Structures are given as structure tokens and as C-alpha cells.
Amino acid sequence: MLDHRDKRLLSLLQRDSRRTNAELAEDVGLSLSACAKRVARLWSEGFLLRAPALIDRRRFRRPVTAAVMVTLTAPKASVSQDFARRITACEQVSQCHAVTGEFDFLLIVQERSIEAYHDFAQEVFGEWPSVASYRTNFLLRSFKNDTALPGFCLAESAE
């Protein structure tokens, strides 16, 4: 069971996983050893999965980013699972979401250029028999691109 300190630790760590146990302990009002034990428990119980580094995109060549809405040929679990398995293996796909509505999947795809995206789209969406159609919107500018869960979500699920 997560208490308010566990939730605060999760919130702090998802914003900056490099924070020291001393900093965390001070922020949540725990001793250093109690804080270290809680963080270790959050890792061992699977509340924390990875600690990825966020790269400053301004320092690197900026890719073309596309939001791609994909409609599959059949509304079958096997078709969806096969598509998800194949598409997530593509390096260019940074996000893959099954969605409700007019299409079946929402993808975030990053490529070197519009031409490279065109080649990727033709190879994947144009050649895979499970893809009925797709629509692409290119991202012009991001005003917010956050992966952190809001505090109100930090309650254990019923699963």
C-alpha cells in the first residue's frame, strides 16, 4: 500500500531520478535510511521500472516527428497484436497506442527527413497487409512533452 510519502517519492523521482537519497529524505521528511529503504521497495515492487535519461533535443539534429493514425483491416485481437509487435520493433516508432474512435492505433514516428518518413511509411503502412489506411500529421512545435504521471494518478490500481 502506498502512503503519502511513497507517492511523494514517486513524484520526485519521475521528475529527476538522479536526486540523492539525502535530498529525497529531506523533501519527504524521512531519515536517510528510511528513505533509502522506501526507494528500494518501490523498485523491488515494480512501481519504478526504469530511470531513463532525457536528452536535450536542442543539442542534436532535430528529427521530423509525425503523429500517425493507423486503421487495420480487421478488428481482431490477433491482427492488433501482430501489428503492435511488428511496429514497436521499428526504431523510428517512439510511441504506439491502441485507441478508440476512427482509427485503431496512434503512433509517434521520428525520421531524419520528410523523404525518409515517406520511405518508412511506404515500406510499413503501404506493404503490411494488416494496414487498411493511415493518416499522418507532422508536428510543428511542442509546447509540452511530459511523461510524468500527475499526482492524482499515483494511487495503486485495483489489479
CSV table of C-alpha atoms in Angstrom, one decimal:
chain,number,residue,atom,x,y,z
A,1,MET,CA,0.0,0.0,0.0
A,2,LEU,CA,1.3,3.4,-1.0
A,3,ASP,CA,1.2,6.1,1.6
A,4,HIS,CA,1.6,9.9,1.0
A,5,ARG,CA,5.4,9.7,1.4
A,6,ASP,CA,5.7,6.9,-1.2
A,7,LYS,CA,3.6,8.9,-3.6
A,8,ARG,CA,5.8,12.0,-2.9
A,9,LEU,CA,8.9,9.9,-3.6
A,10,LEU,CA,7.5,8.6,-6.8
A,11,SER,CA,6.5,12.1,-7.9
A,12,LEU,CA,10.0,13.5,-7.1
A,13,LEU,CA,11.8,10.5,-8.8
A,14,GLN,CA,9.9,10.7,-12.0
A,15,ARG,CA,10.8,14.3,-12.4
A,16,ASP,CA,14.5,13.7,-11.6
A,17,SER,CA,15.8,10.2,-10.9
A,18,ARG,CA,19.3,11.4,-10.1
A,19,ARG,CA,18.2,13.0,-6.8
A,20,THR,CA,20.2,11.7,-3.9
A,21,ASN,CA,18.6,9.8,-1.0
A,22,ALA,CA,19.6,12.7,1.2
A,23,GLU,CA,17.7,15.2,-1.0
A,24,LEU,CA,14.7,12.9,-1.2
A,25,ALA,CA,14.7,12.2,2.6
A,26,GLU,CA,14.7,15.9,3.3
A,27,ASP,CA,11.9,16.6,0.9
A,28,VAL,CA,9.6,13.9,2.3
A,29,GLY,CA,10.5,14.2,5.9
A,30,LEU,CA,12.3,10.9,6.5
A,31,SER,CA,15.6,9.7,7.8
A,32,LEU,CA,18.2,8.8,5.2
A,33,SER,CA,18.0,5.1,5.9
A,34,ALA,CA,14.2,5.1,6.0
A,35,CYS,CA,14.1,6.9,2.6
A,36,ALA,CA,16.6,4.5,1.1
A,37,LYS,CA,14.5,1.5,2.2
A,38,ARG,CA,11.4,3.0,0.7
A,39,VAL,CA,13.0,3.8,-2.6
A,40,ALA,CA,14.5,0.2,-2.7
A,41,ARG,CA,11.0,-1.2,-2.0
A,42,LEU,CA,9.4,1.0,-4.8
A,43,TRP,CA,12.0,-0.5,-7.2
A,44,SER,CA,11.6,-4.1,-6.0
A,45,GLU,CA,7.8,-4.0,-6.1
A,46,GLY,CA,7.8,-2.7,-9.6
A,47,PHE,CA,6.5,0.9,-9.0
A,48,LEU,CA,9.7,2.2,-10.6
A,49,LEU,CA,10.6,0.5,-13.8
A,50,ARG,CA,13.5,2.4,-15.4
A,51,ALA,CA,15.4,5.6,-14.9
A,52,PRO,CA,15.8,6.9,-18.5
A,53,ALA,CA,17.9,10.0,-19.3
A,54,LEU,CA,16.1,12.8,-21.1
A,55,ILE,CA,18.3,14.2,-23.9
A,56,ASP,CA,18.2,17.9,-24.6
A,57,ARG,CA,16.9,17.8,-28.2
A,58,ARG,CA,18.1,21.3,-28.9
A,59,ARG,CA,21.7,19.9,-28.9
A,60,PHE,CA,21.1,17.4,-31.6
A,61,ARG,CA,19.8,17.3,-35.1
A,62,ARG,CA,16.0,17.5,-34.8
A,63,PRO,CA,14.0,14.7,-36.4
A,64,VAL,CA,10.8,15.1,-38.3
A,65,THR,CA,8.1,13.9,-35.9
A,66,ALA,CA,4.8,12.6,-37.2
A,67,ALA,CA,1.6,11.6,-35.4
A,68,VAL,CA,0.3,8.7,-37.5
A,69,MET,CA,-3.3,7.3,-37.2
A,70,VAL,CA,-3.5,3.7,-38.4
A,71,THR,CA,-6.6,1.7,-39.3
A,72,LEU,CA,-6.2,-2.0,-39.5
A,73,THR,CA,-8.0,-4.3,-42.0
A,74,ALA,CA,-9.8,-6.4,-39.3
A,75,PRO,CA,-10.9,-5.7,-35.7
A,76,LYS,CA,-9.4,-8.9,-34.4
A,77,ALA,CA,-7.1,-9.2,-31.4
A,78,SER,CA,-4.6,-11.3,-33.4
A,79,VAL,CA,-4.3,-8.6,-36.1
A,80,SER,CA,-3.9,-5.9,-33.5
A,81,GLN,CA,-1.3,-7.9,-31.5
A,82,ASP,CA,0.7,-8.7,-34.6
A,83,PHE,CA,0.7,-5.1,-35.8
A,84,ALA,CA,1.7,-3.9,-32.3
A,85,ARG,CA,4.6,-6.4,-32.2
A,86,ARG,CA,5.9,-5.5,-35.6
A,87,ILE,CA,5.5,-1.7,-35.3
A,88,THR,CA,7.1,-1.5,-31.9
A,89,ALA,CA,10.2,-3.2,-33.3
A,90,CYS,CA,10.7,-0.2,-35.7
A,91,GLU,CA,13.4,2.1,-34.3
A,92,GLN,CA,11.5,5.1,-35.8
A,93,VAL,CA,8.4,4.5,-33.7
A,94,SER,CA,8.8,6.1,-30.3
A,95,GLN,CA,5.2,5.7,-29.1
A,96,CYS,CA,2.5,3.2,-30.0
A,97,HIS,CA,-1.0,3.4,-28.6
A,98,ALA,CA,-4.1,1.3,-29.3
A,99,VAL,CA,-7.0,3.8,-29.3
A,100,THR,CA,-10.8,4.1,-29.7
A,101,GLY,CA,-12.5,6.1,-32.4
A,102,GLU,CA,-12.0,6.4,-36.1
A,103,PHE,CA,-8.6,4.5,-36.2
A,104,ASP,CA,-7.0,1.7,-34.3
A,105,PHE,CA,-3.5,2.9,-33.4
A,106,LEU,CA,-1.8,6.2,-32.8
A,107,LEU,CA,1.9,6.3,-33.4
A,108,ILE,CA,4.6,8.8,-32.8
A,109,VAL,CA,7.2,8.3,-35.5
A,110,GLN,CA,10.5,10.1,-35.8
A,111,GLU,CA,12.6,10.2,-39.0
A,112,ARG,CA,15.5,12.1,-40.5
A,113,SER,CA,13.5,14.0,-43.0
A,114,ILE,CA,10.1,14.1,-44.8
A,115,GLU,CA,11.6,12.0,-47.5
A,116,ALA,CA,12.8,9.4,-45.1
A,117,TYR,CA,9.4,9.3,-43.4
A,118,HIS,CA,7.8,8.8,-46.9
A,119,ASP,CA,10.1,5.8,-47.5
A,120,PHE,CA,9.3,4.4,-44.0
A,121,ALA,CA,5.5,4.9,-44.5
A,122,GLN,CA,5.6,3.2,-47.9
A,123,GLU,CA,7.6,0.2,-46.6
A,124,VAL,CA,5.4,-0.3,-43.5
A,125,PHE,CA,2.0,1.1,-44.0
A,126,GLY,CA,1.9,0.5,-47.7
A,127,GLU,CA,3.2,-3.0,-47.6
A,128,TRP,CA,1.9,-4.6,-44.5
A,129,PRO,CA,-1.4,-6.4,-45.3
A,130,SER,CA,-2.9,-5.7,-41.9
A,131,VAL,CA,-2.9,-1.9,-42.6
A,132,ALA,CA,-6.1,-0.7,-44.3
A,133,SER,CA,-5.2,3.0,-44.1
A,134,TYR,CA,-3.2,5.6,-42.3
A,135,ARG,CA,-3.1,9.4,-41.9
A,136,THR,CA,-0.1,11.4,-41.0
A,137,ASN,CA,0.1,14.8,-39.2
A,138,PHE,CA,3.6,16.3,-38.8
A,139,LEU,CA,4.4,18.0,-35.5
A,140,LEU,CA,5.5,21.6,-36.0
A,141,ARG,CA,6.2,22.6,-32.4
A,142,SER,CA,5.8,21.0,-29.0
A,143,PHE,CA,4.6,23.2,-26.1
A,144,LYS,CA,4.5,20.4,-23.6
A,145,ASN,CA,6.0,16.9,-23.9
A,146,ASP,CA,5.9,15.4,-20.4
A,147,THR,CA,6.0,11.7,-19.5
A,148,ALA,CA,5.4,12.2,-15.7
A,149,LEU,CA,2.1,11.0,-14.2
A,150,PRO,CA,0.2,13.7,-12.4
A,151,GLY,CA,-0.1,13.4,-8.7
A,152,PHE,CA,-3.7,12.3,-8.8
A,153,CYS,CA,-2.8,9.2,-10.7
A,154,LEU,CA,-0.4,8.0,-8.1
A,155,ALA,CA,-2.8,5.6,-6.4
A,156,GLU,CA,-2.5,1.9,-6.7
A,157,SER,CA,-4.7,0.2,-9.3
A,158,ALA,CA,-7.2,-2.4,-8.3
A,159,GLU,CA,-5.4,-5.1,-10.4
